[in-house]
Amino acid sequence: MEVKKVAMGVTAVVASSMLLVACGNTNPTSDQKNTNTRQKNTADKITKTDGTLTDGTYKLEEQNADKNGWKAFMSMKVTDGKITKANYDYKDKDGKLKSADADYEKTMKEKTGVGPKEYLKQLNDALVKKQAANQVAVVAGATHSSNTFRNYANQLIQAAQKGDTTTIEINNDAKMKDGKYSLEEKNYAHNYRVVFTMEVKDGKITKSDYNYVNKDGQKKTDDADYEKNMKEKTGVGPKEYIPALNKSFEKKQEPGEVDTVSGATESSTQFVTYAAQLKNAAQKGDTSKIVVYNKVESE
């Protein structure tokens, strides 16, 4: 080693310097502590897959204004693993909020019986109360906004499940790009998890394949026992309602227009929410698989 070739005095200096450096490393600076903390937090967020929410503020915003000049945006705050605040609204090019627009409120309320001042608050409050996007009820007179809310809230919940605070950008109103888009749940509920693929050609949805699979790869539509038990309880089974949802999506081309299947309301709602998310992916041309780290309550 080079240290052996130099004078003893220099060696002592080097040794002393090394000792000082070593001692200094036992007391890292604030910057070093912060860096280490950020790295640890990042690692924790990446490996978190149990579906619980990571504390933080999560944001989403549309990139394009609608025909009336409004762009939706949403933020969601998570504290102690719970959604403590939701803020879904629309703004115009001047930053004016739809919830504060008296003229819009009056006009919409006269037509549908409800205005943004009421329905936006109802949706935001419901998410905090229910803690799940698909459990937020559609507000009568504001069906489109309610469906959009559930889609966006679900995407923010997925971000919180991963601890990803990057603002989600929605390229709304853009034409869907050709390709195959996929989404799947990571965790099993009642032995099944959702797998969903959607194919787009010439800007149109040509194939919708929504189903559930178990750990053996068996599809719920092929599970005779599940079919029998569900049909006895609700009058419909996965062999009927799953193809019905897929066909309706292919025909209507719009998630919010998919026909709800009587006896399978919960699955129908979930289908619409995931279909809307896949459409958003197609509008961006993002064919990377969407992995949902869904939370599964004890069964």
Short mmCIF file of C-alpha atoms in Angstrom, two decimals:
data_model
loop_
_atom_site.label_atom_id
_atom_site.label_comp_id
_atom_site.label_asym_id
_atom_site.label_seq_id
_atom_site.Cartn_x
_atom_site.Cartn_y
_atom_site.Cartn_z
CA MET A 1 0.00 0.00 0.00
CA GLU A 2 1.09 3.59 -0.69
CA VAL A 3 0.82 4.55 3.00
CA LYS A 4 3.70 2.17 3.80
CA LYS A 5 6.02 4.04 1.42
CA VAL A 6 5.74 7.48 2.99
CA ALA A 7 7.44 8.93 6.10
CA MET A 8 6.16 8.03 9.53
CA GLY A 9 5.14 11.62 10.19
CA VAL A 10 2.97 11.72 7.11
CA THR A 11 1.49 8.37 8.07
CA ALA A 12 0.54 9.82 11.45
CA VAL A 13 -1.13 12.78 9.75
CA VAL A 14 -3.03 10.51 7.42
CA ALA A 15 -4.05 8.30 10.32
CA SER A 16 -5.20 11.33 12.28
CA SER A 17 -7.17 12.59 9.31
CA MET A 18 -8.80 9.23 8.87
CA LEU A 19 -9.65 9.21 12.57
CA LEU A 20 -11.22 12.65 12.28
CA VAL A 21 -13.24 11.56 9.28
CA ALA A 22 -14.35 8.43 11.10
CA CYS A 23 -15.31 10.45 14.16
CA GLY A 24 -17.14 12.92 11.94
CA ASN A 25 -19.17 10.12 10.38
CA THR A 26 -20.52 9.17 13.80
CA ASN A 27 -22.31 12.54 13.90
CA PRO A 28 -23.87 13.08 10.47
CA THR A 29 -25.00 16.56 9.49
CA SER A 30 -28.66 17.51 9.24
CA ASP A 31 -28.44 17.21 5.45
CA GLN A 32 -27.09 13.69 5.76
CA LYS A 33 -29.84 12.78 8.21
CA ASN A 34 -32.50 14.19 5.92
CA THR A 35 -31.07 12.33 2.93
CA ASN A 36 -31.01 9.07 4.86
CA THR A 37 -34.59 9.65 6.02
CA ARG A 38 -35.78 10.38 2.47
CA GLN A 39 -34.06 7.25 1.18
CA LYS A 40 -35.64 5.15 3.93
CA ASN A 41 -39.08 6.63 3.32
CA THR A 42 -38.74 6.04 -0.42
CA ALA A 43 -37.77 2.43 0.17
CA ASP A 44 -40.72 1.97 2.54
CA LYS A 45 -43.13 3.41 -0.03
CA ILE A 46 -41.83 1.25 -2.85
CA THR A 47 -42.13 -1.99 -0.84
CA LYS A 48 -45.54 -1.23 0.68
CA THR A 49 -48.10 -3.53 -0.92
CA ASP A 50 -50.73 -4.23 1.74
CA GLY A 51 -53.18 -1.61 0.48
CA THR A 52 -52.97 0.63 3.55
CA LEU A 53 -52.55 4.37 2.96
CA THR A 54 -49.32 6.30 3.47
CA ASP A 55 -49.62 9.71 5.12
CA GLY A 56 -49.25 12.68 2.77
CA THR A 57 -51.11 14.90 0.32
CA TYR A 58 -51.95 13.44 -3.08
CA LYS A 59 -52.98 15.50 -6.10
CA LEU A 60 -54.56 15.05 -9.52
CA GLU A 61 -55.40 17.52 -12.26
CA GLU A 62 -56.93 17.50 -15.72
CA GLN A 63 -54.82 18.90 -18.53
CA ASN A 64 -57.61 20.10 -20.82
CA ALA A 65 -60.61 22.33 -20.25
CA ASP A 66 -64.07 21.00 -21.13
CA LYS A 67 -66.44 22.72 -23.56
CA ASN A 68 -67.47 25.14 -20.83
CA GLY A 69 -63.89 26.04 -19.95
CA TRP A 70 -63.56 24.02 -16.73
CA LYS A 71 -60.75 21.72 -15.64
CA ALA A 72 -61.20 19.34 -12.72
CA PHE A 73 -58.61 18.98 -10.00
CA MET A 74 -58.50 17.01 -6.79
CA SER A 75 -56.37 16.67 -3.69
CA MET A 76 -56.60 14.16 -0.88
CA LYS A 77 -54.89 14.29 2.51
CA VAL A 78 -54.04 11.15 4.46
CA THR A 79 -53.23 11.30 8.18
CA ASP A 80 -52.55 8.25 10.35
CA GLY A 81 -53.49 6.04 7.41
CA LYS A 82 -56.95 7.61 6.98
CA ILE A 83 -58.37 10.03 4.43
CA THR A 84 -58.90 13.19 6.47
CA LYS A 85 -59.62 15.72 3.71
CA ALA A 86 -60.72 15.66 0.07
CA ASN A 87 -60.98 18.63 -2.25
CA TYR A 88 -62.51 17.97 -5.66
CA ASP A 89 -63.49 21.02 -7.74
CA TYR A 90 -63.16 22.67 -11.14
CA LYS A 91 -61.38 25.86 -12.14
CA ASP A 92 -61.46 28.06 -15.23
CA LYS A 93 -58.53 29.75 -17.00
CA ASP A 94 -58.63 32.58 -14.45
CA GLY A 95 -58.53 30.20 -11.51
CA LYS A 96 -62.17 30.76 -10.54
CA LEU A 97 -63.76 27.76 -8.83
CA LYS A 98 -66.97 26.19 -10.07
CA SER A 99 -68.13 25.81 -6.47
CA ALA A 100 -67.94 29.61 -6.10
CA ASP A 101 -69.64 30.47 -9.41
CA ALA A 102 -73.08 31.82 -8.47
CA ASP A 103 -74.33 31.92 -12.08
CA TYR A 104 -73.32 28.29 -12.75
CA GLU A 105 -74.89 27.27 -9.45
CA LYS A 106 -78.20 28.93 -10.33
CA THR A 107 -78.34 27.57 -13.89
CA MET A 108 -77.47 23.98 -12.99
CA LYS A 109 -79.74 23.91 -9.97
CA GLU A 110 -82.68 25.02 -12.08
CA LYS A 111 -82.02 22.20 -14.57
CA THR A 112 -81.04 19.28 -12.34
CA GLY A 113 -82.01 20.27 -8.80
CA VAL A 114 -78.44 20.46 -7.55
CA GLY A 115 -75.46 22.74 -8.12
CA PRO A 116 -71.68 22.40 -7.65
CA LYS A 117 -71.81 24.18 -4.30
CA GLU A 118 -73.82 21.23 -2.95
CA TYR A 119 -72.72 18.16 -4.90
CA LEU A 120 -68.97 18.82 -4.68
CA LYS A 121 -69.18 19.09 -0.90
CA GLN A 122 -71.31 15.95 -0.72
CA LEU A 123 -68.76 13.97 -2.74
CA ASN A 124 -65.76 15.24 -0.77
CA ASP A 125 -67.45 14.60 2.59
CA ALA A 126 -68.58 11.13 1.49
CA LEU A 127 -65.03 10.06 0.62
CA VAL A 128 -63.76 11.09 4.04
CA LYS A 129 -66.64 9.24 5.68
CA LYS A 130 -66.56 6.07 3.57
CA GLN A 131 -62.76 5.88 3.03
CA ALA A 132 -63.37 4.14 -0.33
CA ALA A 133 -64.11 5.65 -3.75
CA ASN A 134 -66.64 3.04 -4.87
CA GLN A 135 -68.68 3.49 -1.70
CA VAL A 136 -69.33 7.15 -2.53
CA ALA A 137 -72.93 7.40 -3.73
CA VAL A 138 -73.77 9.10 -7.01
CA VAL A 139 -75.38 12.49 -6.36
CA ALA A 140 -78.74 12.75 -8.14
CA GLY A 141 -78.50 15.40 -10.84
CA ALA A 142 -74.70 15.18 -10.98
CA THR A 143 -74.12 11.66 -12.28
CA HIS A 144 -71.24 12.49 -14.64
CA SER A 145 -69.34 14.46 -12.01
CA SER A 146 -69.97 11.71 -9.44
CA ASN A 147 -68.51 9.04 -11.74
CA THR A 148 -65.53 11.24 -12.51
CA PHE A 149 -65.04 11.86 -8.80
CA ARG A 150 -65.00 8.13 -8.02
CA ASN A 151 -62.47 7.51 -10.80
CA TYR A 152 -60.14 10.27 -9.65
CA ALA A 153 -60.55 9.45 -5.96
CA ASN A 154 -59.70 5.82 -6.70
CA GLN A 155 -56.53 6.85 -8.54
CA LEU A 156 -55.49 9.04 -5.60
CA ILE A 157 -56.16 6.18 -3.20
CA GLN A 158 -53.95 3.95 -5.34
CA ALA A 159 -51.23 6.61 -5.18
CA ALA A 160 -51.57 6.74 -1.40
CA GLN A 161 -51.38 2.95 -1.20
CA LYS A 162 -47.97 3.23 -2.89
CA GLY A 163 -46.99 6.47 -1.13
CA ASP A 164 -46.49 8.20 -4.50
CA THR A 165 -47.12 11.95 -4.12
CA THR A 166 -46.39 12.77 -7.78
CA THR A 167 -49.28 14.81 -9.20
CA ILE A 168 -51.42 12.62 -11.47
CA GLU A 169 -52.04 14.29 -14.83
CA ILE A 170 -55.22 13.36 -16.71
CA ASN A 171 -55.19 14.00 -20.46
CA ASN A 172 -58.97 14.28 -20.53
CA ASP A 173 -60.84 14.74 -23.81
CA ALA A 174 -57.85 13.36 -25.75
CA LYS A 175 -58.50 10.63 -28.29
CA MET A 176 -57.53 7.18 -27.08
CA LYS A 177 -54.34 5.83 -28.61
CA ASP A 178 -54.25 2.36 -30.11
CA GLY A 179 -52.81 -0.36 -27.93
CA LYS A 180 -53.51 -2.85 -25.16
CA TYR A 181 -54.07 -1.46 -21.68
CA SER A 182 -54.17 -3.53 -18.53
CA LEU A 183 -54.93 -3.27 -14.84
CA GLU A 184 -54.75 -5.86 -12.10
CA GLU A 185 -55.26 -6.04 -8.38
CA LYS A 186 -52.36 -7.44 -6.41
CA ASN A 187 -54.21 -8.80 -3.40
CA TYR A 188 -56.89 -11.48 -3.25
CA ALA A 189 -60.34 -10.91 -1.72
CA HIS A 190 -62.54 -13.96 -1.19
CA ASN A 191 -59.84 -15.90 -3.09
CA TYR A 192 -60.08 -13.68 -6.20
CA ARG A 193 -58.51 -10.52 -7.60
CA VAL A 194 -59.46 -8.37 -10.60
CA VAL A 195 -57.65 -8.59 -13.94
CA PHE A 196 -58.77 -6.19 -16.66
CA THR A 197 -57.48 -5.59 -20.18
CA MET A 198 -58.80 -3.21 -22.79
CA GLU A 199 -57.79 -3.09 -26.45
CA VAL A 200 -58.07 0.07 -28.56
CA LYS A 201 -57.91 0.22 -32.35
CA ASP A 202 -58.52 3.31 -34.48
CA GLY A 203 -59.35 5.17 -31.30
CA LYS A 204 -62.18 2.77 -30.37
CA ILE A 205 -62.46 0.11 -27.69
CA THR A 206 -62.52 -3.17 -29.60
CA LYS A 207 -62.21 -5.57 -26.67
CA SER A 208 -62.93 -5.42 -22.97
CA ASP A 209 -61.81 -8.36 -20.84
CA TYR A 210 -62.69 -7.84 -17.18
CA ASN A 211 -62.63 -10.85 -14.89
CA TYR A 212 -61.35 -12.21 -11.58
CA VAL A 213 -58.72 -14.91 -11.11
CA ASN A 214 -57.75 -17.02 -8.12
CA LYS A 215 -54.27 -18.18 -7.12
CA ASP A 216 -54.54 -21.14 -9.47
CA GLY A 217 -55.35 -18.88 -12.40
CA GLN A 218 -58.97 -20.01 -12.57
CA LYS A 219 -61.40 -17.34 -13.76
CA LYS A 220 -64.47 -16.53 -11.70
CA THR A 221 -66.63 -17.06 -14.80
CA ASP A 222 -65.46 -20.71 -14.81
CA ASP A 223 -66.13 -21.32 -11.11
CA ALA A 224 -69.33 -23.39 -11.02
CA ASP A 225 -69.63 -23.31 -7.21
CA TYR A 226 -69.26 -19.54 -7.05
CA GLU A 227 -71.81 -19.19 -9.86
CA LYS A 228 -74.31 -21.40 -8.06
CA ASN A 229 -73.93 -19.71 -4.66
CA MET A 230 -74.10 -16.14 -5.99
CA LYS A 231 -77.01 -16.86 -8.29
CA GLU A 232 -79.01 -18.34 -5.43
CA LYS A 233 -78.45 -15.18 -3.35
CA THR A 234 -78.72 -12.40 -5.95
CA GLY A 235 -80.27 -13.94 -9.05
CA VAL A 236 -77.13 -13.48 -11.15
CA GLY A 237 -73.65 -15.00 -11.23
CA PRO A 238 -70.27 -14.07 -12.72
CA LYS A 239 -70.99 -16.19 -15.79
CA GLU A 240 -73.73 -13.69 -16.65
CA TYR A 241 -72.76 -10.30 -15.20
CA ILE A 242 -69.08 -10.25 -16.22
CA PRO A 243 -69.72 -10.76 -19.98
CA ALA A 244 -72.62 -8.29 -19.73
CA LEU A 245 -70.33 -5.57 -18.35
CA ASN A 246 -67.66 -6.21 -20.99
CA LYS A 247 -70.18 -6.15 -23.84
CA SER A 248 -71.80 -2.97 -22.55
CA PHE A 249 -68.43 -1.21 -22.39
CA GLU A 250 -67.55 -2.25 -25.94
CA LYS A 251 -70.92 -1.01 -27.16
CA LYS A 252 -71.17 2.27 -25.21
CA GLN A 253 -67.45 3.19 -25.36
CA GLU A 254 -67.91 5.31 -22.23
CA PRO A 255 -67.37 3.88 -18.73
CA GLY A 256 -70.10 6.05 -17.21
CA GLU A 257 -72.67 4.71 -19.68
CA VAL A 258 -72.06 1.04 -18.88
CA ASP A 259 -75.28 -0.64 -17.77
CA THR A 260 -75.34 -1.68 -14.11
CA VAL A 261 -76.18 -5.37 -13.72
CA SER A 262 -78.93 -5.98 -11.18
CA GLY A 263 -77.66 -8.28 -8.44
CA ALA A 264 -74.05 -7.32 -9.11
CA THR A 265 -74.11 -3.61 -8.22
CA GLU A 266 -70.80 -3.58 -6.35
CA SER A 267 -68.96 -5.31 -9.19
CA SER A 268 -70.63 -3.03 -11.72
CA THR A 269 -69.45 0.06 -9.83
CA GLN A 270 -65.93 -1.33 -9.59
CA PHE A 271 -65.96 -2.14 -13.29
CA VAL A 272 -66.92 1.43 -14.23
CA THR A 273 -64.19 2.90 -12.01
CA TYR A 274 -61.44 0.67 -13.39
CA ALA A 275 -62.70 1.13 -16.97
CA ALA A 276 -62.45 4.90 -16.56
CA GLN A 277 -58.88 4.55 -15.32
CA LEU A 278 -57.95 2.41 -18.32
CA LYS A 279 -59.50 5.01 -20.60
CA ASN A 280 -57.34 7.68 -18.96
CA ALA A 281 -54.29 5.49 -19.62
CA ALA A 282 -55.33 5.12 -23.28
CA GLN A 283 -55.73 8.89 -23.60
CA LYS A 284 -52.07 9.19 -22.60
CA GLY A 285 -51.01 6.14 -24.58
CA ASP A 286 -49.52 4.64 -21.42
CA THR A 287 -49.53 0.86 -21.91
CA SER A 288 -47.64 0.05 -18.70
CA LYS A 289 -49.63 -2.29 -16.47
CA ILE A 290 -51.56 -0.58 -13.67
CA VAL A 291 -51.04 -2.51 -10.45
CA VAL A 292 -53.58 -1.83 -7.71
CA TYR A 293 -52.37 -2.69 -4.22
CA ASN A 294 -55.93 -3.08 -3.00
CA LYS A 295 -56.61 -3.32 0.70
CA VAL A 296 -58.34 -6.50 1.75
CA GLU A 297 -60.23 -6.52 5.02
CA SER A 298 -60.08 -9.63 7.18
CA GLU A 299 -62.37 -12.28 5.73
#
